[in-house]
mmCIF file of C-alpha atoms in Angstrom:
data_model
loop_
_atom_site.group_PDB
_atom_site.id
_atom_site.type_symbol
_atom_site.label_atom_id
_atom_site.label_comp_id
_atom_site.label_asym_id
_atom_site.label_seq_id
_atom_site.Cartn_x
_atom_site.Cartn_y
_atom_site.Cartn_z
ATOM 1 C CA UNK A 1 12.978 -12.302 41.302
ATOM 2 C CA UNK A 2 10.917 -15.076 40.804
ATOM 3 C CA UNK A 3 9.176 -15.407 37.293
ATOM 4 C CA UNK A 4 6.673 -18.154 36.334
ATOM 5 C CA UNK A 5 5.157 -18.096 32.511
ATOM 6 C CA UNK A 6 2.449 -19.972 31.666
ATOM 7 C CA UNK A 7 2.510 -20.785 27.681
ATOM 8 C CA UNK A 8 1.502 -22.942 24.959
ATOM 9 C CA UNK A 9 4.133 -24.532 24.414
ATOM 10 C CA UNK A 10 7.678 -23.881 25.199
ATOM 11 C CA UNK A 11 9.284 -26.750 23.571
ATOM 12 C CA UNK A 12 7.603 -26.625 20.479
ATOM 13 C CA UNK A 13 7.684 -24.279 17.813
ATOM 14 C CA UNK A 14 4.995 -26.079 15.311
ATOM 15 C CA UNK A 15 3.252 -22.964 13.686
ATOM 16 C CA UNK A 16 4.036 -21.426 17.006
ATOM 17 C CA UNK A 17 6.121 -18.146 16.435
ATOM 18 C CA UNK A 18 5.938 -17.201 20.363
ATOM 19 C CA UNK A 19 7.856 -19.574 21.249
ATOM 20 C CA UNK A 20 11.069 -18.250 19.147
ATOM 21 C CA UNK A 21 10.584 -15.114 21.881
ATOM 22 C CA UNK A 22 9.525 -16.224 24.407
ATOM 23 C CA UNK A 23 12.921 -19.041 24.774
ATOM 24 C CA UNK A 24 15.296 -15.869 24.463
ATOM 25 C CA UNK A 25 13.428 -13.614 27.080
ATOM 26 C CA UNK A 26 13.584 -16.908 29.558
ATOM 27 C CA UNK A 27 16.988 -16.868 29.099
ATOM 28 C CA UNK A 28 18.120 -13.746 29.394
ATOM 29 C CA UNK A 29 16.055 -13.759 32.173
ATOM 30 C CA UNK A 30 18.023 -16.724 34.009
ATOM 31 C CA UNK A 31 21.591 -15.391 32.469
ATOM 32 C CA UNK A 32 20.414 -11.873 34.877
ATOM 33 C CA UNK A 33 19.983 -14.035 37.895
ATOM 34 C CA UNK A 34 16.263 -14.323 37.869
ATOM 35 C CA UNK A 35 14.701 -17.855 38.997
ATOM 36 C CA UNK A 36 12.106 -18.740 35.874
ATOM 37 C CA UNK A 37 9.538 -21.422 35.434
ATOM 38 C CA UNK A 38 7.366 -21.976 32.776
ATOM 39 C CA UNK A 39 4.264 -23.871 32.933
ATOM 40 C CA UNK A 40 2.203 -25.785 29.963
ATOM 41 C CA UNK A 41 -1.072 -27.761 29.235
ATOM 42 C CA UNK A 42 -0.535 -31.547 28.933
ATOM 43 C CA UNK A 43 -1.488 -32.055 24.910
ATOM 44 C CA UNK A 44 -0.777 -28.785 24.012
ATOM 45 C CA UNK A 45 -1.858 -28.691 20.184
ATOM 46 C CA UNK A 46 1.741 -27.169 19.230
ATOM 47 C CA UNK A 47 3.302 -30.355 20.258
ATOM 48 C CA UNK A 48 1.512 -32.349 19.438
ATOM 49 C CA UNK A 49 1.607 -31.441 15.967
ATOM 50 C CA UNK A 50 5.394 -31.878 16.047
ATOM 51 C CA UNK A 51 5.433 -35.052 17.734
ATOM 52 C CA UNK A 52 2.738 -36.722 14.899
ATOM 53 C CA UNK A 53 4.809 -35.196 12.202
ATOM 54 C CA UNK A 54 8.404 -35.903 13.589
ATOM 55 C CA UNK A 55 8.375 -37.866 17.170
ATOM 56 C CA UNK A 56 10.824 -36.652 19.834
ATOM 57 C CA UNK A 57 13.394 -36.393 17.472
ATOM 58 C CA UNK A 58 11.427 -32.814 16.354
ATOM 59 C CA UNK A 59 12.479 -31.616 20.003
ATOM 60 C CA UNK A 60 16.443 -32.712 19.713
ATOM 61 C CA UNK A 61 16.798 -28.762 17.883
ATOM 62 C CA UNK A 62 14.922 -27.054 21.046
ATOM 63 C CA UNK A 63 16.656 -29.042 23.370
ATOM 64 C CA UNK A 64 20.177 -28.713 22.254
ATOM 65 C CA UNK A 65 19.684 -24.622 22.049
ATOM 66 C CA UNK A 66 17.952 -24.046 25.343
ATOM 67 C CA UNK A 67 19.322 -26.536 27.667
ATOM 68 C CA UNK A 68 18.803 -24.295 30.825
ATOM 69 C CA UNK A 69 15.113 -23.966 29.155
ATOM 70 C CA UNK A 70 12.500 -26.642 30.503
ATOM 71 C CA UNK A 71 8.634 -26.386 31.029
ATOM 72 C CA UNK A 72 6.967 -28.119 33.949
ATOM 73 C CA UNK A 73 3.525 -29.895 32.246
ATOM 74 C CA UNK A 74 0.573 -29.706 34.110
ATOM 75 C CA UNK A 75 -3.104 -31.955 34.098
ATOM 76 C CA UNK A 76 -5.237 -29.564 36.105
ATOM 77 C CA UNK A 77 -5.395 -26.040 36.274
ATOM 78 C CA UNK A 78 -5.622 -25.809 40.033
ATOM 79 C CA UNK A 79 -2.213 -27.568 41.249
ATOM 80 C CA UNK A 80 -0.176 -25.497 38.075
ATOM 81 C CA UNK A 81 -1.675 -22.682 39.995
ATOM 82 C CA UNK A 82 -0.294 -23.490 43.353
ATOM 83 C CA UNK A 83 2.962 -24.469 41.948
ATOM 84 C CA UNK A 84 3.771 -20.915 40.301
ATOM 85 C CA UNK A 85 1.918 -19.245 44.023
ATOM 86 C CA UNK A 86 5.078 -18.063 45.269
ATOM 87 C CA UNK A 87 6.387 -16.145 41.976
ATOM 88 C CA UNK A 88 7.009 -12.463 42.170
ATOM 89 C CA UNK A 89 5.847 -11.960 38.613
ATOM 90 C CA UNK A 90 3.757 -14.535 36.281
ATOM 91 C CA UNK A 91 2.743 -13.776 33.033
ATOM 92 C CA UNK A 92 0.063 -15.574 31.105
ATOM 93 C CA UNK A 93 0.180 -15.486 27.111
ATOM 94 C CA UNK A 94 -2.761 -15.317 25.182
ATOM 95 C CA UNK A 95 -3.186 -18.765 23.758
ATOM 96 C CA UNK A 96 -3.569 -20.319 27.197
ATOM 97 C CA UNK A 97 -7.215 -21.379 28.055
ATOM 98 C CA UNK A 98 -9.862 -18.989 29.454
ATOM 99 C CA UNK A 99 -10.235 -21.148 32.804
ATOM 100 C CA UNK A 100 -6.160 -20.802 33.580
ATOM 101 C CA UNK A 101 -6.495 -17.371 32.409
ATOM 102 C CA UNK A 102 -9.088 -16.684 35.253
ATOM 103 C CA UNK A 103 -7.451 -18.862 37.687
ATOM 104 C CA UNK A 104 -4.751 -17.059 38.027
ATOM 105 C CA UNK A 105 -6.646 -13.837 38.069
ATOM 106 C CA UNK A 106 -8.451 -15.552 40.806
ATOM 107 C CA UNK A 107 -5.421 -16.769 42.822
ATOM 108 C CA UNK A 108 -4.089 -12.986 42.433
ATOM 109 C CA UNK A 109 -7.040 -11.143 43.736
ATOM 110 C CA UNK A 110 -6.507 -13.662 47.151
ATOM 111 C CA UNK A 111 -3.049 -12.611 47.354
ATOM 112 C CA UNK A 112 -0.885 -14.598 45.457
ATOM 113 C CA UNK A 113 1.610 -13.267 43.422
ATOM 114 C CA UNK A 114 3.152 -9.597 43.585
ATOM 115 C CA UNK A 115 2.122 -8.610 39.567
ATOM 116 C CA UNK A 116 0.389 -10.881 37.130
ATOM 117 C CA UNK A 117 0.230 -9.849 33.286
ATOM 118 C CA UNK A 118 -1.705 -10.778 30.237
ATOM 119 C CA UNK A 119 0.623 -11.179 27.300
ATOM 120 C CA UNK A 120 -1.389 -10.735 23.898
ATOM 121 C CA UNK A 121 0.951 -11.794 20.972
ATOM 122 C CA UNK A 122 -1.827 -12.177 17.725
ATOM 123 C CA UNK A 123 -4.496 -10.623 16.257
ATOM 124 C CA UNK A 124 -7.532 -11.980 17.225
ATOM 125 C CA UNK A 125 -8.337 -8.919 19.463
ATOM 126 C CA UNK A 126 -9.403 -7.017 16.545
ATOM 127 C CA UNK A 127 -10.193 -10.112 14.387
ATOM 128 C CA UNK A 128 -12.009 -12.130 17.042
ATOM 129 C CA UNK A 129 -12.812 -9.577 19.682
ATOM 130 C CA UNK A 130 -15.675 -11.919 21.227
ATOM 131 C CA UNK A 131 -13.108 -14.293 21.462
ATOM 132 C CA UNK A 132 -10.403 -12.465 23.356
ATOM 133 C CA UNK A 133 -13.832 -10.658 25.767
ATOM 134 C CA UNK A 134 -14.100 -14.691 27.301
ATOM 135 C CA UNK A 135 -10.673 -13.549 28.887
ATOM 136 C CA UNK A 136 -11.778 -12.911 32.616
ATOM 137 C CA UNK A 137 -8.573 -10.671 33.364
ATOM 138 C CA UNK A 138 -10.042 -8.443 36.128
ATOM 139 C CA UNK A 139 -7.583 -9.838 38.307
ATOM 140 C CA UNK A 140 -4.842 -9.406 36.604
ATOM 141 C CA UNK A 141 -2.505 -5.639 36.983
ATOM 142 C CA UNK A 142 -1.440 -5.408 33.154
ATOM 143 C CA UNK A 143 -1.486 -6.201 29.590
ATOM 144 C CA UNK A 144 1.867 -7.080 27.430
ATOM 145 C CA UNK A 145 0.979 -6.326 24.160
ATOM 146 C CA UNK A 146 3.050 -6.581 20.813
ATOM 147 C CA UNK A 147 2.926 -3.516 19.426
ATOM 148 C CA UNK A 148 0.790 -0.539 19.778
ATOM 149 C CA UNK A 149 -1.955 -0.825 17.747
ATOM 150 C CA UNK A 150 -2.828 -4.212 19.618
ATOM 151 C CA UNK A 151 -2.319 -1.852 22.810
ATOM 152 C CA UNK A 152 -4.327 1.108 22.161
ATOM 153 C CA UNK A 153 -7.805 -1.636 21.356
ATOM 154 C CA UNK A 154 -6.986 -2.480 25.513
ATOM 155 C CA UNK A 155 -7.011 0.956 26.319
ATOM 156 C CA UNK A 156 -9.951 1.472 24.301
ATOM 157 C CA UNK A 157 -11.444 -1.709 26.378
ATOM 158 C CA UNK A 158 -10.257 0.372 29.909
ATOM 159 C CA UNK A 159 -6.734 -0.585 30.248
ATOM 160 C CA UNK A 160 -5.270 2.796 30.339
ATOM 161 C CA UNK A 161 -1.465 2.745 31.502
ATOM 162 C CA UNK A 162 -1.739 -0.494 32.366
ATOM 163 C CA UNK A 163 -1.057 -1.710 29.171
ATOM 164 C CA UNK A 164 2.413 -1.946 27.763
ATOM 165 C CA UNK A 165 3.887 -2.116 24.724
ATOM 166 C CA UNK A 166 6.302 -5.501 24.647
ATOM 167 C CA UNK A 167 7.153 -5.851 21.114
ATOM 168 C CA UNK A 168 9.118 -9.053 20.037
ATOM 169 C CA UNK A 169 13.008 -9.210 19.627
ATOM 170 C CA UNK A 170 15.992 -11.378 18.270
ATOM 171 C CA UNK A 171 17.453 -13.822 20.234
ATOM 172 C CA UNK A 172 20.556 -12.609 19.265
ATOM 173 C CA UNK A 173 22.975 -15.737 20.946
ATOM 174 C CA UNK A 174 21.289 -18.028 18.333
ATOM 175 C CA UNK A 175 20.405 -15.198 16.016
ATOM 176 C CA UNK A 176 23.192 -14.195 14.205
ATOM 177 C CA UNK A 177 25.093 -14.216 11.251
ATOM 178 C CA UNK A 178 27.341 -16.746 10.254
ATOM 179 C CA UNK A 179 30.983 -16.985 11.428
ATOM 180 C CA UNK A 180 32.344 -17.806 8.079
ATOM 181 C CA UNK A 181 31.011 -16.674 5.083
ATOM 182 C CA UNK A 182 30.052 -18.986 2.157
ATOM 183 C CA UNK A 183 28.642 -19.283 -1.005
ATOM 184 C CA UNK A 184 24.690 -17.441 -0.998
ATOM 185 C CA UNK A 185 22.433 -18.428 -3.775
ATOM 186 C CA UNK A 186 18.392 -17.996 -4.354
ATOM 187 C CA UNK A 187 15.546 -16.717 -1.928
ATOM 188 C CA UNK A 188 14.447 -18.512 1.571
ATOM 189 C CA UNK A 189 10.804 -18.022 2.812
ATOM 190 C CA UNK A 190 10.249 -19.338 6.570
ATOM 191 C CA UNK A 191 6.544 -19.372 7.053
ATOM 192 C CA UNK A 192 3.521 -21.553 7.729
ATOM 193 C CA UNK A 193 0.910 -21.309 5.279
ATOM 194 C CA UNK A 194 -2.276 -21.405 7.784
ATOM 195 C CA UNK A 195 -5.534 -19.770 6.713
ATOM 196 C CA UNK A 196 -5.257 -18.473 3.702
ATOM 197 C CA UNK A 197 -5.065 -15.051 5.338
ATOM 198 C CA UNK A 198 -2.076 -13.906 2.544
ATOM 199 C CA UNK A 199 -1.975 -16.594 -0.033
ATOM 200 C CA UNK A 200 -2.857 -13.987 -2.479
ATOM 201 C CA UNK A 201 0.112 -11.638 -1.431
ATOM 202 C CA UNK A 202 2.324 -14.563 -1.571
ATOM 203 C CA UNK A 203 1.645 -14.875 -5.452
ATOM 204 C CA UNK A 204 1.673 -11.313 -5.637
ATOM 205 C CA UNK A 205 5.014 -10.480 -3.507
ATOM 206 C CA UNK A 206 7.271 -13.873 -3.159
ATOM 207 C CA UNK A 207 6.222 -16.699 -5.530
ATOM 208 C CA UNK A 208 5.368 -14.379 -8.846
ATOM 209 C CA UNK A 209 9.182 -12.063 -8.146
ATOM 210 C CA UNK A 210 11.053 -14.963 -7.462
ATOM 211 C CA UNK A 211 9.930 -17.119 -10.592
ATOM 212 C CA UNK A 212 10.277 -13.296 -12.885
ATOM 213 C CA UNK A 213 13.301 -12.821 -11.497
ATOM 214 C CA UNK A 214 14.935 -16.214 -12.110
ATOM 215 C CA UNK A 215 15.683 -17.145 -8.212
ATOM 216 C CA UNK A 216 15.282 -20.041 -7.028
ATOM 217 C CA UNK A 217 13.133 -19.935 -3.871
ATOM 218 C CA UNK A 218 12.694 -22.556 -0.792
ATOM 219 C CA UNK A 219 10.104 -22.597 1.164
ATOM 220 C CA UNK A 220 9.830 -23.936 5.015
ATOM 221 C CA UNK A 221 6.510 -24.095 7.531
ATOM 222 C CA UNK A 222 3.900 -25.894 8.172
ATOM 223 C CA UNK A 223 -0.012 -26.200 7.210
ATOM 224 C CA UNK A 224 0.784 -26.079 4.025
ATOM 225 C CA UNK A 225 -2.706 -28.027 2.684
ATOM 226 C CA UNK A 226 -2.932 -29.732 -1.172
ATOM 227 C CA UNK A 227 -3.826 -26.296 -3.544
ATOM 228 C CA UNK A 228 -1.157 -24.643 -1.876
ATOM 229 C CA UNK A 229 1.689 -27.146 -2.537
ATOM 230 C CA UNK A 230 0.336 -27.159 -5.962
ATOM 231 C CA UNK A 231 0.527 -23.303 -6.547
ATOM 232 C CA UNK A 232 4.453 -23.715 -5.339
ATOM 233 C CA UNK A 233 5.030 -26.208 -7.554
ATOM 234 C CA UNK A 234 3.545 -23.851 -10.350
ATOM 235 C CA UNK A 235 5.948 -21.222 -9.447
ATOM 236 C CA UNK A 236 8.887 -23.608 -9.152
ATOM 237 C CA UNK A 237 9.102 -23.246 -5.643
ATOM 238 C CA UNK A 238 11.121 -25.882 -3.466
ATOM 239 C CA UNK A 239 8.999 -27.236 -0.294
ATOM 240 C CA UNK A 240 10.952 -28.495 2.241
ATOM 241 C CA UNK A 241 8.348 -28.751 5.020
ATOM 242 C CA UNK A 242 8.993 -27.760 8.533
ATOM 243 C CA UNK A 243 12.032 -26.553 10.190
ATOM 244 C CA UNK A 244 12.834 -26.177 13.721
ATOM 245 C CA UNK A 245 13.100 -22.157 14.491
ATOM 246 C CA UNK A 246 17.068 -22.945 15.765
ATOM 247 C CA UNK A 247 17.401 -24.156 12.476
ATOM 248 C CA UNK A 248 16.816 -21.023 10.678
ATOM 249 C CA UNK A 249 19.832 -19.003 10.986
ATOM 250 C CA UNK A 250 21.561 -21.741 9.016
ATOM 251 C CA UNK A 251 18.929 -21.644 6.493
ATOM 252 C CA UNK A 252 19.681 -17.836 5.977
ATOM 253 C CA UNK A 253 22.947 -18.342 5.594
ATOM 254 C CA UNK A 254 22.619 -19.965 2.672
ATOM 255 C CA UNK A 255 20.638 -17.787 0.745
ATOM 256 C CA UNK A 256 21.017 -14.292 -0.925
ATOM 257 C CA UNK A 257 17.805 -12.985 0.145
ATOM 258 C CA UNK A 258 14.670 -13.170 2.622
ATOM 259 C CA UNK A 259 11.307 -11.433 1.759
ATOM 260 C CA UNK A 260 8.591 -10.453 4.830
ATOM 261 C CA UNK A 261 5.051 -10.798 3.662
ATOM 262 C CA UNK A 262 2.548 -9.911 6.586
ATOM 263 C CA UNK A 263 -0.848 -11.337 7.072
ATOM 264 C CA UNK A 264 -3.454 -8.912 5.912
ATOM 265 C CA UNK A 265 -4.262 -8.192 9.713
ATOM 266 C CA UNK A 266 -1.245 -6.665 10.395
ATOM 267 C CA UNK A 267 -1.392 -4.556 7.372
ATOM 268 C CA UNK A 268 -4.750 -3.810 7.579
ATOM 269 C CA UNK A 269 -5.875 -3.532 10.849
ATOM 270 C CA UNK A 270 -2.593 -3.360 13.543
ATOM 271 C CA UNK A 271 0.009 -1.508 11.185
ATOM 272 C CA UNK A 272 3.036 -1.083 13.136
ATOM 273 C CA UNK A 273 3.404 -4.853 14.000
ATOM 274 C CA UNK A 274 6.226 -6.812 12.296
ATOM 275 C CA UNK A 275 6.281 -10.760 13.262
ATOM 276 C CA UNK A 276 9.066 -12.265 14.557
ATOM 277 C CA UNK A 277 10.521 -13.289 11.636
ATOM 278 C CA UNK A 278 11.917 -9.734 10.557
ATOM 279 C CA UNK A 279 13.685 -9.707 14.039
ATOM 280 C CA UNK A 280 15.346 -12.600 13.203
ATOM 281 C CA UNK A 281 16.236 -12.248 9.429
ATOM 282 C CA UNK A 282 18.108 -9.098 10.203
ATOM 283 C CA UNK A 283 19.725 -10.549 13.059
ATOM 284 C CA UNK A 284 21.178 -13.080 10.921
ATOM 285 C CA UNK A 285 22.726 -10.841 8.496
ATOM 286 C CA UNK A 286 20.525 -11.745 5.314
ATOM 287 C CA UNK A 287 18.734 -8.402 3.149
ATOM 288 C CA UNK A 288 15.013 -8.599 3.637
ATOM 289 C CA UNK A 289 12.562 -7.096 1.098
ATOM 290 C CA UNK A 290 9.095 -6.344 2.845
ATOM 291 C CA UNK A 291 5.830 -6.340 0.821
ATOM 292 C CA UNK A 292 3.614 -3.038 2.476
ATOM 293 C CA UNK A 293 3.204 -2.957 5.813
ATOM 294 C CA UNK A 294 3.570 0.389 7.718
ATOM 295 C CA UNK A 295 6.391 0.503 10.387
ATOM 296 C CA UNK A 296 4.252 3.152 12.094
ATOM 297 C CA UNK A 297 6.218 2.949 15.681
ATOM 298 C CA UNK A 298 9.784 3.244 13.887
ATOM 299 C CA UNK A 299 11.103 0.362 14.966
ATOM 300 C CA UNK A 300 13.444 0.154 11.923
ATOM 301 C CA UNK A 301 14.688 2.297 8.886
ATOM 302 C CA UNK A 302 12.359 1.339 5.798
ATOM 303 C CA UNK A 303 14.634 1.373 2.361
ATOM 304 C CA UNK A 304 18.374 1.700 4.674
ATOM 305 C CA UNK A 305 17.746 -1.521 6.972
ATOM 306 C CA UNK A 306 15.922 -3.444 4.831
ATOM 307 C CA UNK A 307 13.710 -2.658 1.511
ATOM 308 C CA UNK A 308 10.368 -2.155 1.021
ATOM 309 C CA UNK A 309 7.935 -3.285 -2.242
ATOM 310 C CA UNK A 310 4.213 -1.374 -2.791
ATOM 311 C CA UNK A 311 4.082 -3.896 -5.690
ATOM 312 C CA UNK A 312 4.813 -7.025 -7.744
ATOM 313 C CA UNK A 313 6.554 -5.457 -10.106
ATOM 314 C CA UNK A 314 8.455 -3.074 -7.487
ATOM 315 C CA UNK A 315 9.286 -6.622 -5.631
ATOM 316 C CA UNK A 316 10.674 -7.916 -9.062
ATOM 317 C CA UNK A 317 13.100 -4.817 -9.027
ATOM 318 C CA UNK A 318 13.964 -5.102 -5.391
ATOM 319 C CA UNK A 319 14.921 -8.883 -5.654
ATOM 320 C CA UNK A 320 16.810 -7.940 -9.291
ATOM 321 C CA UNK A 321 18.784 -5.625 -7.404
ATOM 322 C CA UNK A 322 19.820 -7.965 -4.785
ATOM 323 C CA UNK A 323 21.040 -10.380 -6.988
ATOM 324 C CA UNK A 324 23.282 -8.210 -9.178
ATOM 325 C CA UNK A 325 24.369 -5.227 -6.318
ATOM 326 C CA UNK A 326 26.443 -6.778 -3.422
ATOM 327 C CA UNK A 327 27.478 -3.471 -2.151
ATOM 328 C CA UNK A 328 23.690 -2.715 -1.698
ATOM 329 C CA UNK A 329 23.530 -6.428 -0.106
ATOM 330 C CA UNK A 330 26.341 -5.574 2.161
ATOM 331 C CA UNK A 331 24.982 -1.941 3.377
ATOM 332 C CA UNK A 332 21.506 -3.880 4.050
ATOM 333 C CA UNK A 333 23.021 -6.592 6.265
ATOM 334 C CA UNK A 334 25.430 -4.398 8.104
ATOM 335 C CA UNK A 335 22.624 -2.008 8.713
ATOM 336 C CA UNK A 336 19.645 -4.060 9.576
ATOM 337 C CA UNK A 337 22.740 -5.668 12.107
ATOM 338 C CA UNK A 338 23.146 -2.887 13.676
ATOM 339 C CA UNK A 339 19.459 -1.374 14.465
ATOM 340 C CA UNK A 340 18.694 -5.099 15.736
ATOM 341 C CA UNK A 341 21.952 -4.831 18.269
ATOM 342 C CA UNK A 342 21.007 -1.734 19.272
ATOM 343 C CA UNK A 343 17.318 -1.528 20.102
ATOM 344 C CA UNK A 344 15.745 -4.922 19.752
ATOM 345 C CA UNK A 345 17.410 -8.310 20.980
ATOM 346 C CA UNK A 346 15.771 -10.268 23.996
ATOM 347 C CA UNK A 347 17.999 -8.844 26.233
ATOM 348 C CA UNK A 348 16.224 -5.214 25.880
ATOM 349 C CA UNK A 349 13.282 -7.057 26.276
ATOM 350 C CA UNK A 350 13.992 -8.823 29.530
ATOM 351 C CA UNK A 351 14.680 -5.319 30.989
ATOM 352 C CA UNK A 352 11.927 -4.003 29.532
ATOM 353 C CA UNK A 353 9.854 -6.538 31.557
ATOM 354 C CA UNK A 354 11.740 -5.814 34.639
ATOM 355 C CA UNK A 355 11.115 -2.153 34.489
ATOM 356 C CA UNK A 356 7.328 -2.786 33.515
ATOM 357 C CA UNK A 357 7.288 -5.272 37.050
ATOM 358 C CA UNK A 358 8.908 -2.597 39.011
ATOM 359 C CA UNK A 359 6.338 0.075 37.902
ATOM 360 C CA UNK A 360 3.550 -2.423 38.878
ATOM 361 C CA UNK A 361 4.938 -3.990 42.187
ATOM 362 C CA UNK A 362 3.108 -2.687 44.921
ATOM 363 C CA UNK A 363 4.731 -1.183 47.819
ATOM 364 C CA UNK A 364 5.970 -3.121 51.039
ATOM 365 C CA UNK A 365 4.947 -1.748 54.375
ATOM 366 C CA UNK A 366 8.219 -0.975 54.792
ATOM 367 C CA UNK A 367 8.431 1.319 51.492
ATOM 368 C CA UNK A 368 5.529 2.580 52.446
ATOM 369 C CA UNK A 369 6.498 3.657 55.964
ATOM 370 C CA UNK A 370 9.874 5.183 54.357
#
């Protein structure tokens, strides 16, 4: 099959978390046979982000992970168009601009293409419904969206079953715990600060524990602006700015513990919707503590893959634990290991997408004769 995905950025991962997914699914993709492309805007803000803050040595990481990975840039909307014309399947995420989006919805409804899917990956459809409503997707056959909450406000909007849950996954070749064991010590937070749209949990659930608690905590991500450097270095909290997304497994290796705090969006209004970075902390063998969030689809085992705080104080307890019980460390890591291996690495994702194509694909004349 021929697959052509048209994304923000594929190279960078600058306060762009799709990116860590999307790279595995393209992979796994090409490692099944499958002949992918991937288009993306000329400028795209992603990159250039990373090349201001760290020039093209910021891409060395993404390069030396994803070789057979590499994104064809594009100027004008119409000739990216025609290039991806003769793909079976093209998907088109969410952070792309409205005039590709209809475009392509355009381009489909004249033929081109056999399937061509929205993929929504954020929040704004309940946040910034106006927002996501400039989408012109009538031409498009489905929606990929992360998780079901995000896919029930498309039905609502007259999607019906043609809207499918795609939730996110590990990318379990680069995702994995470390062959050799060595020494762990302290809590590792990968996040970007952004919008303030959890610094108050983050006192509450990460920076507050961790100081209580006496562990030292370092802190990676990006957007990070002057009153929030200045409540980490209140807490004691080590900034080490960005970090390239290959670079995190080796980052977890080093540390006892991981905590998950979700934006108030995905508590609040999509429940059921962990980021990627759960995915990829239990993938690489390090225990996780969650602040609240609701794992209403059952993607994991709350309290047996990974432990879950309602409070500060019940955080404080969680990460005291940690520290002084390494047989509840080791039935964590070995458990968290195995739902990820068994439900929710790339790899079920790619099939996922081929079995969502299939469903879609509309008949030959010759299948329909037979």
């Amino acid at each position: 099959m021929r697959i052509a995905y048209f994304t923000h950025s594929l190279a960078s991962c600058w306060n762009h978390g799709n990116a860590h997914f999307l790279r595995g699914v393209l992979r796994e993709l090409i490692r099944r046979g499958h002949e992918v492309q991937s288009f993306e805007p000329r400028g795209a803000w992603s990159l250039a982000n990373l090349l201001r803050d760290h020039g093209e040595a910021g891409l060395a990481p993404f390069r030396a992970a994803y070789p057979e990975l590499q994104a064809e840039t594009y100027d004008a909307i119409e000739p990216a168009v025609e290039r991806a014309a003769q793909a079976d399947l093209v998907i088109v995420h969410e952070w792309n601009e409205p005039a590709l989006v209809a475009a392509l919805g355009e381009a489909r409804k004249r033929g081109a293409f056999d399937t061509l899917l929205f993929h929504d990956t954020h929040h704004r459809a309940v946040s910034e419904p106006e927002t996501m409503r400039r989408f012109d997707l009538s031409g498009y056959d489905g929606v990929l969206a992360f998780g079901e909450a995000l896919a029930a406000v498309y039905r609502d909007w007259g999607w019906g079953d043609r809207v499918f849950v795609w939730h996110e996954a590990a990318d379990i070749p680069l995702f994995q715990p470390p062959i050799t064991e060595g020494p762990r010590h302290g809590l590792v937070w990968i996040g970007n600060w952004g919008d303030d749209e959890r610094s108050a949990e983050l006192e509450s659930f990460l920076f507050g524990p961790a100081q209580a608690v006496g562990l030292p905590l370092d802190i990676y991500g990006v957007r990070y602006p002057e009153a929030a450097l200045a409540t980490l270095a209140r807490y004691g909290a080590r900034y080490h700015g960005w970090a390239a997304n290959v670079a995190a497994p080796a980052l977890f290796a080093h540390h006892l513990a991981t905590v998950h705090v979700p934006r108030r969006f995905y508590v609040e209004r999509l429940p059921g919707i962990p980021t990627i970075r759960v995915f990829e902390a239990l993938a690489c063998g390090i225990p996780l503590v969650c602040s609240p969030w609701e794992d209403a689809e059952g993607l994991f085992r709350p309290g047996i893959d990974y432990l879950v705080a309602r409070s500060g104080a019940e955080m404080e307890r969680s990460l005291r634990a940690l520290r002084d019980d390494a047989e509840l460390r080791r039935s964590l890591v070995q458990n968290g290991l195995a739902v990820i291996r068994a439900r929710h690495t790339c790899g079920h994702r790619a099939e996922e997408l081929l079995r969502v194509a299939q469903r879609l694909r509309a008949p030959t004349p010759q299948e329909r004769c037979a």
